[in-house]
Amino acid sequence: MHRSRLLAALTAALVLVLVASGCGVTRGSDDPHNRRLRMMIPNSAGGGYDLTGRAAVRALEENDLTGRFEVNNVIGASGTVAMQRLLNEEGADDLVMTMGLGVVGAVYTNKSEATPTRMTPIARLVEEQEGILVPADSPFKTVDDLVEAWTKDPDSVAVGGGSSQGGPDHLFPMQLAAEVGIDPNDVKYITYDGGGPLTAALLGEKIDVGMSGLGEFAGQIENGDLRVLAVSGDEPLEGIDAPTLTDAGIDLVFTNWRGVLAPPDISEEQRDYLIQLFTDMHDTDEWREALADNGWIDSFATGDEFADFLKEQDARVADTLEELGLS
């Protein structure tokens, strides 16, 4: 009888240990290599946030910097739905979200209370040039061809982008229009929720030109389905046979950026852990390969530096929309 009671006690203790171990793997484990985290991506598969988020997760997992990530695409209102969900998970210590200039703009124009400055800034990861894309059989062979047709009849050129008002794919064509003498209010701009839907619109010739980051279209550019007329940065992009706007005689330089936020009111310890996690990720070979493969510009910044940058970007969007008469 004594041996039976002892065996039962040992079995119960073993069950408790297994249950506790299982709980530790999913949330709050002291062992970072076993810890499961969630990443929320605020647009559809194939979009810029999706590519950036999944590249970061791949680098983290392949270098055993943390446990497995659960990645979820939360679609709606160009990132505003995902931002509201992030706000609702106040204090959650297992969640991060990719975001960027497009989310700043969407939240601003939708007048949402789930603003980036209310969240916990973790890291800015990359900057990216915008590109001007057309289908392979487009009559626009150069950016000069596009500008000539566009200035002659702005309504005849349908421009698509993977962000809503205030996002990079919207701000870029508006600033380009203003630079070449077109009233931004006359631009026929059509919003798509990320690179995937924008690719389909271009290939289906539902729009005449697309303006977006080029990492999302690498396959179609490589196989010749899409052509790049120009890029928006200071320097030409390696592997892209297209001039900068400046080299084409248009005085405009424009870049987008992406980073990572956590919910508000997480502990200082958790904030520091996440900052270190993405700092370690930034130093991996896999991340450097992702930068090169996607034509991303390394613009890594963390914590308070990233927080100050977010405030500047909020003002940038507000000022630009006001200048263009779109606020």
Tab-separated table of N, CA and C in Angstrom, residues 26-140:
chain	number	residue	atom	x	y	z
A	26	THR	N	5.025	27.891	-24.568
A	26	THR	CA	4.164	28.768	-25.347
A	26	THR	C	4.242	30.213	-24.914
A	27	ARG	N	4.320	30.489	-23.645
A	27	ARG	CA	4.363	31.870	-23.180
A	27	ARG	C	5.281	31.973	-21.964
A	28	GLY	N	6.157	32.980	-21.987
A	28	GLY	CA	6.894	33.352	-20.792
A	28	GLY	C	7.960	32.386	-20.352
A	29	SER	N	8.431	31.473	-21.227
A	29	SER	CA	9.471	30.540	-20.829
A	29	SER	C	10.758	31.290	-20.507
A	30	ASP	N	11.479	30.771	-19.495
A	30	ASP	CA	12.756	31.375	-19.167
A	30	ASP	C	13.827	31.017	-20.192
A	31	ASP	N	13.586	29.951	-20.969
A	31	ASP	CA	14.539	29.531	-21.987
A	31	ASP	C	14.157	30.157	-23.323
A	32	PRO	N	14.895	31.168	-23.794
A	32	PRO	CA	14.507	31.852	-25.030
A	32	PRO	C	14.514	30.937	-26.247
A	33	HIS	N	15.285	29.847	-26.206
A	33	HIS	CA	15.361	28.947	-27.349
A	33	HIS	C	14.094	28.095	-27.469
A	34	ASN	N	13.313	27.998	-26.405
A	34	ASN	CA	12.070	27.233	-26.441
A	34	ASN	C	10.837	28.117	-26.517
A	35	ARG	N	11.041	29.409	-26.474
A	35	ARG	CA	9.911	30.319	-26.366
A	35	ARG	C	9.202	30.505	-27.694
A	36	ARG	N	7.893	30.392	-27.701
A	36	ARG	CA	7.087	30.633	-28.888
A	36	ARG	C	6.611	32.080	-28.884
A	37	LEU	N	6.715	32.744	-30.025
A	37	LEU	CA	6.265	34.120	-30.169
A	37	LEU	C	5.318	34.217	-31.358
A	38	ARG	N	4.560	35.286	-31.391
A	38	ARG	CA	3.645	35.539	-32.503
A	38	ARG	C	4.102	36.785	-33.262
A	39	MET	N	3.981	36.722	-34.588
A	39	MET	CA	4.227	37.901	-35.409
A	39	MET	C	2.985	38.185	-36.230
A	40	MET	N	2.509	39.407	-36.132
A	40	MET	CA	1.347	39.843	-36.899
A	40	MET	C	1.837	40.670	-38.082
A	41	ILE	N	1.269	40.403	-39.257
A	41	ILE	CA	1.645	41.104	-40.478
A	41	ILE	C	0.413	41.820	-41.018
A	42	PRO	N	0.487	43.161	-41.195
A	42	PRO	CA	-0.719	43.948	-41.465
A	42	PRO	C	-1.129	44.060	-42.933
A	43	ASN	N	-0.736	43.080	-43.755
A	43	ASN	CA	-1.267	43.037	-45.119
A	43	ASN	C	-1.213	41.606	-45.626
A	44	SER	N	-1.573	41.406	-46.880
A	44	SER	CA	-1.715	40.061	-47.427
A	44	SER	C	-0.365	39.431	-47.724
A	45	ALA	N	-0.380	38.125	-47.964
A	45	ALA	CA	0.830	37.397	-48.331
A	45	ALA	C	1.420	37.976	-49.610
A	46	GLY	N	2.738	38.125	-49.623
A	46	GLY	CA	3.415	38.667	-50.788
A	46	GLY	C	3.672	40.150	-50.715
A	47	GLY	N	3.056	40.848	-49.747
A	47	GLY	CA	3.274	42.272	-49.581
A	47	GLY	C	4.593	42.558	-48.882
A	48	GLY	N	4.962	43.837	-48.834
A	48	GLY	CA	6.237	44.223	-48.253
A	48	GLY	C	6.373	43.868	-46.788
A	49	TYR	N	5.310	44.085	-46.009
A	49	TYR	CA	5.362	43.731	-44.589
A	49	TYR	C	5.498	42.223	-44.427
A	50	ASP	N	4.834	41.468	-45.303
A	50	ASP	CA	4.889	40.018	-45.256
A	50	ASP	C	6.300	39.529	-45.576
A	51	LEU	N	6.894	40.050	-46.639
A	51	LEU	CA	8.252	39.648	-47.006
A	51	LEU	C	9.243	39.974	-45.900
A	52	THR	N	9.115	41.174	-45.326
A	52	THR	CA	10.043	41.596	-44.272
A	52	THR	C	9.872	40.752	-43.024
A	53	GLY	N	8.622	40.565	-42.605
A	53	GLY	CA	8.351	39.801	-41.395
A	53	GLY	C	8.807	38.360	-41.506
A	54	ARG	N	8.513	37.736	-42.629
A	54	ARG	CA	8.871	36.328	-42.788
A	54	ARG	C	10.378	36.147	-42.949
A	55	ALA	N	11.050	37.119	-43.555
A	55	ALA	CA	12.512	37.058	-43.642
A	55	ALA	C	13.130	37.157	-42.248
A	56	ALA	N	12.584	38.026	-41.399
A	56	ALA	CA	13.082	38.157	-40.028
A	56	ALA	C	12.836	36.875	-39.236
A	57	VAL	N	11.644	36.320	-39.367
A	57	VAL	CA	11.318	35.078	-38.660
A	57	VAL	C	12.238	33.948	-39.112
A	58	ARG	N	12.497	33.862	-40.407
A	58	ARG	CA	13.384	32.808	-40.924
A	58	ARG	C	14.784	32.937	-40.324
A	59	ALA	N	15.292	34.158	-40.275
A	59	ALA	CA	16.627	34.372	-39.701
A	59	ALA	C	16.656	34.026	-38.220
A	60	LEU	N	15.608	34.371	-37.495
A	60	LEU	CA	15.537	34.072	-36.068
A	60	LEU	C	15.483	32.573	-35.815
A	61	GLU	N	14.635	31.874	-36.574
A	61	GLU	CA	14.456	30.445	-36.346
A	61	GLU	C	15.672	29.639	-36.799
A	62	GLU	N	16.236	29.988	-37.962
A	62	GLU	CA	17.349	29.202	-38.486
A	62	GLU	C	18.618	29.373	-37.670
A	63	ASN	N	18.685	30.444	-36.886
A	63	ASN	CA	19.836	30.659	-36.010
A	63	ASN	C	19.531	30.317	-34.559
A	64	ASP	N	18.383	29.682	-34.324
A	64	ASP	CA	17.998	29.236	-32.978
A	64	ASP	C	18.024	30.372	-31.960
A	65	LEU	N	17.615	31.561	-32.402
A	65	LEU	CA	17.590	32.702	-31.490
A	65	LEU	C	16.354	32.696	-30.611
A	66	THR	N	15.333	31.981	-31.036
A	66	THR	CA	14.114	31.825	-30.261
A	66	THR	C	13.421	30.570	-30.727
A	67	GLY	N	12.277	30.257	-30.106
A	67	GLY	CA	11.486	29.108	-30.545
A	67	GLY	C	10.720	29.430	-31.815
A	68	ARG	N	9.765	28.588	-32.148
A	68	ARG	CA	8.997	28.766	-33.365
A	68	ARG	C	8.096	29.993	-33.275
A	69	PHE	N	7.925	30.675	-34.421
A	69	PHE	CA	7.036	31.820	-34.523
A	69	PHE	C	5.708	31.389	-35.148
A	70	GLU	N	4.628	31.916	-34.637
A	70	GLU	CA	3.327	31.809	-35.294
A	70	GLU	C	3.111	33.112	-36.059
A	71	VAL	N	3.029	33.048	-37.392
A	71	VAL	CA	2.899	34.230	-38.237
A	71	VAL	C	1.474	34.314	-38.772
A	72	ASN	N	0.823	35.453	-38.573
A	72	ASN	CA	-0.546	35.650	-39.035
A	72	ASN	C	-0.664	36.939	-39.826
A	73	ASN	N	-1.289	36.859	-40.991
A	73	ASN	CA	-1.612	38.043	-41.785
A	73	ASN	C	-2.983	38.559	-41.351
A	74	VAL	N	-3.016	39.803	-40.900
A	74	VAL	CA	-4.267	40.438	-40.473
A	74	VAL	C	-4.564	41.557	-41.464
A	75	ILE	N	-5.568	41.341	-42.309
A	75	ILE	CA	-5.821	42.226	-43.441
A	75	ILE	C	-6.977	43.168	-43.127
A	76	GLY	N	-6.846	44.410	-43.554
A	76	GLY	CA	-7.941	45.348	-43.428
A	76	GLY	C	-7.484	46.765	-43.199
A	77	ALA	N	-8.074	47.693	-43.961
A	77	ALA	CA	-7.830	49.129	-43.802
A	77	ALA	C	-6.346	49.463	-43.851
A	78	SER	N	-5.615	48.758	-44.720
A	78	SER	CA	-4.187	49.043	-44.955
A	78	SER	C	-3.349	49.048	-43.681
A	79	GLY	N	-3.667	48.149	-42.775
A	79	GLY	CA	-2.890	48.011	-41.551
A	79	GLY	C	-3.582	48.521	-40.309
A	80	THR	N	-4.657	49.286	-40.459
A	80	THR	CA	-5.340	49.860	-39.298
A	80	THR	C	-6.001	48.786	-38.446
A	81	VAL	N	-6.555	47.743	-39.076
A	81	VAL	CA	-7.180	46.645	-38.330
A	81	VAL	C	-6.140	45.943	-37.463
A	82	ALA	N	-4.975	45.671	-38.047
A	82	ALA	CA	-3.908	45.016	-37.290
A	82	ALA	C	-3.412	45.903	-36.147
A	83	MET	N	-3.302	47.200	-36.390
A	83	MET	CA	-2.861	48.112	-35.333
A	83	MET	C	-3.848	48.133	-34.178
A	84	GLN	N	-5.133	48.090	-34.472
A	84	GLN	CA	-6.130	48.066	-33.409
A	84	GLN	C	-6.019	46.785	-32.596
A	85	ARG	N	-5.752	45.679	-33.290
A	85	ARG	CA	-5.588	44.408	-32.580
A	85	ARG	C	-4.349	44.454	-31.697
A	86	LEU	N	-3.268	45.076	-32.193
A	86	LEU	CA	-2.062	45.218	-31.382
A	86	LEU	C	-2.346	46.047	-30.138
A	87	LEU	N	-3.114	47.124	-30.313
A	87	LEU	CA	-3.488	47.961	-29.172
A	87	LEU	C	-4.321	47.174	-28.171
A	88	ASN	N	-5.220	46.337	-28.685
A	88	ASN	CA	-6.095	45.548	-27.807
A	88	ASN	C	-5.325	44.509	-26.995
A	89	GLU	N	-4.131	44.121	-27.457
A	89	GLU	CA	-3.332	43.122	-26.737
A	89	GLU	C	-2.334	43.799	-25.800
A	90	GLU	N	-2.740	44.892	-25.245
A	90	GLU	CA	-1.910	45.648	-24.294
A	90	GLU	C	-1.277	44.728	-23.262
A	91	GLY	N	0.037	44.825	-23.134
A	91	GLY	CA	0.752	44.042	-22.135
A	91	GLY	C	1.148	42.646	-22.579
A	92	ALA	N	0.687	42.180	-23.741
A	92	ALA	CA	1.026	40.835	-24.211
A	92	ALA	C	2.523	40.740	-24.472
A	93	ASP	N	3.170	39.737	-23.874
A	93	ASP	CA	4.631	39.669	-23.952
A	93	ASP	C	5.129	38.692	-25.009
A	94	ASP	N	4.241	38.230	-25.885
A	94	ASP	CA	4.661	37.252	-26.885
A	94	ASP	C	4.321	37.690	-28.309
A	95	LEU	N	4.037	38.989	-28.506
A	95	LEU	CA	3.525	39.457	-29.789
A	95	LEU	C	4.355	40.614	-30.339
A	96	VAL	N	4.666	40.549	-31.637
A	96	VAL	CA	5.267	41.676	-32.356
A	96	VAL	C	4.527	41.841	-33.669
A	97	MET	N	4.737	42.985	-34.318
A	97	MET	CA	4.051	43.259	-35.578
A	97	MET	C	4.964	44.055	-36.492
A	98	THR	N	5.039	43.653	-37.768
A	98	THR	CA	5.754	44.465	-38.751
A	98	THR	C	4.876	45.647	-39.155
A	99	MET	N	5.504	46.756	-39.498
A	99	MET	CA	4.771	47.945	-39.924
A	99	MET	C	5.745	48.867	-40.642
A	100	GLY	N	5.218	50.004	-41.121
A	100	GLY	CA	6.075	50.959	-41.792
A	100	GLY	C	5.333	52.224	-42.141
A	101	LEU	N	5.869	52.947	-43.095
A	101	LEU	CA	5.282	54.227	-43.476
A	101	LEU	C	3.821	54.087	-43.894
A	102	GLY	N	3.500	52.978	-44.573
A	102	GLY	CA	2.114	52.770	-45.004
A	102	GLY	C	1.144	52.688	-43.844
A	103	VAL	N	1.553	52.050	-42.755
A	103	VAL	CA	0.697	51.943	-41.576
A	103	VAL	C	0.552	53.304	-40.902
A	104	VAL	N	1.642	54.068	-40.832
A	104	VAL	CA	1.558	55.424	-40.272
A	104	VAL	C	0.520	56.231	-41.040
A	105	GLY	N	0.587	56.161	-42.365
A	105	GLY	CA	-0.358	56.906	-43.189
A	105	GLY	C	-1.782	56.419	-43.049
A	106	ALA	N	-1.978	55.089	-43.035
A	106	ALA	CA	-3.332	54.537	-42.945
A	106	ALA	C	-3.999	54.904	-41.629
A	107	VAL	N	-3.253	54.786	-40.546
A	107	VAL	CA	-3.801	55.155	-39.242
A	107	VAL	C	-4.142	56.638	-39.202
A	108	TYR	N	-3.284	57.448	-39.803
A	108	TYR	CA	-3.507	58.893	-39.813
A	108	TYR	C	-4.764	59.244	-40.609
A	109	THR	N	-4.882	58.707	-41.833
A	109	THR	CA	-6.012	59.079	-42.682
A	109	THR	C	-7.321	58.452	-42.215
A	110	ASN	N	-7.242	57.301	-41.532
A	110	ASN	CA	-8.452	56.683	-40.986
A	110	ASN	C	-8.831	57.223	-39.606
A	111	LYS	N	-7.996	58.160	-39.121
A	111	LYS	CA	-8.246	58.784	-37.819
A	111	LYS	C	-8.430	57.734	-36.704
A	112	SER	N	-7.582	56.726	-36.751
A	112	SER	CA	-7.624	55.663	-35.749
A	112	SER	C	-6.884	56.082	-34.487
A	113	GLU	N	-7.327	55.575	-33.355
A	113	GLU	CA	-6.644	55.831	-32.090
A	113	GLU	C	-5.464	54.882	-31.886
A	114	ALA	N	-5.362	53.845	-32.730
A	114	ALA	CA	-4.284	52.867	-32.599
A	114	ALA	C	-3.051	53.367	-33.348
A	115	THR	N	-2.487	54.450	-32.870
A	115	THR	CA	-1.357	55.084	-33.550
A	115	THR	C	-0.042	54.394	-33.189
A	116	PRO	N	0.955	54.424	-34.085
A	116	PRO	CA	2.246	53.809	-33.775
A	116	PRO	C	2.897	54.362	-32.514
A	117	THR	N	2.686	55.628	-32.226
A	117	THR	CA	3.326	56.222	-31.052
A	117	THR	C	2.741	55.705	-29.739
A	118	ARG	N	1.606	54.993	-29.779
A	118	ARG	CA	1.035	54.396	-28.571
A	118	ARG	C	1.615	53.009	-28.301
A	119	MET	N	2.276	52.429	-29.297
A	119	MET	CA	2.814	51.079	-29.156
A	119	MET	C	4.226	51.117	-28.579
A	120	THR	N	4.820	49.957	-28.431
A	120	THR	CA	6.196	49.854	-27.938
A	120	THR	C	7.135	49.688	-29.126
A	121	PRO	N	7.980	50.674	-29.403
A	121	PRO	CA	8.899	50.571	-30.546
A	121	PRO	C	10.006	49.563	-30.265
A	122	ILE	N	10.232	48.672	-31.220
A	122	ILE	CA	11.294	47.682	-31.070
A	122	ILE	C	12.454	47.978	-32.011
A	123	ALA	N	12.197	47.959	-33.333
A	123	ALA	CA	13.309	48.185	-34.260
A	123	ALA	C	12.819	48.639	-35.623
A	124	ARG	N	13.524	49.592	-36.201
A	124	ARG	CA	13.396	49.867	-37.636
A	124	ARG	C	14.372	48.940	-38.338
A	125	LEU	N	13.908	48.271	-39.387
A	125	LEU	CA	14.729	47.255	-40.039
A	125	LEU	C	15.322	47.704	-41.363
A	126	VAL	N	14.478	48.212	-42.268
A	126	VAL	CA	14.953	48.466	-43.627
A	126	VAL	C	14.344	49.746	-44.199
A	127	GLU	N	15.026	50.284	-45.201
A	127	GLU	CA	14.443	51.262	-46.098
A	127	GLU	C	14.364	50.627	-47.483
A	128	GLU	N	13.499	51.179	-48.328
A	128	GLU	CA	13.316	50.604	-49.651
A	128	GLU	C	12.929	51.696	-50.635
A	129	GLN	N	13.522	51.628	-51.817
A	129	GLN	CA	13.117	52.532	-52.880
A	129	GLN	C	11.767	52.101	-53.445
A	130	GLU	N	11.052	53.066	-54.001
A	130	GLU	CA	9.872	52.753	-54.793
A	130	GLU	C	10.295	52.572	-56.244
A	131	GLY	N	9.533	51.789	-56.983
A	131	GLY	CA	9.774	51.624	-58.401
A	131	GLY	C	8.514	51.935	-59.191
A	132	ILE	N	8.685	52.339	-60.433
A	132	ILE	CA	7.567	52.574	-61.347
A	132	ILE	C	7.486	51.365	-62.274
A	133	LEU	N	6.392	50.607	-62.166
A	133	LEU	CA	6.247	49.332	-62.846
A	133	LEU	C	5.167	49.385	-63.913
A	134	VAL	N	5.408	48.710	-65.030
A	134	VAL	CA	4.404	48.587	-66.086
A	134	VAL	C	4.409	47.150	-66.589
A	135	PRO	N	3.297	46.679	-67.179
A	135	PRO	CA	3.293	45.353	-67.810
A	135	PRO	C	4.279	45.295	-68.971
A	136	ALA	N	4.658	44.095	-69.341
A	136	ALA	CA	5.674	43.916	-70.381
A	136	ALA	C	5.302	44.590	-71.690
A	137	ASP	N	4.015	44.563	-72.058
A	137	ASP	CA	3.594	45.119	-73.351
A	137	ASP	C	3.089	46.556	-73.246
A	138	SER	N	3.407	47.241	-72.154
A	138	SER	CA	2.973	48.629	-71.987
A	138	SER	C	3.560	49.521	-73.079
A	139	PRO	N	2.781	50.499	-73.539
A	139	PRO	CA	3.332	51.465	-74.505
A	139	PRO	C	4.371	52.392	-73.885
A	140	PHE	N	4.440	52.444	-72.553
A	140	PHE	CA	5.428	53.286	-71.884
A	140	PHE	C	6.754	52.532	-71.812
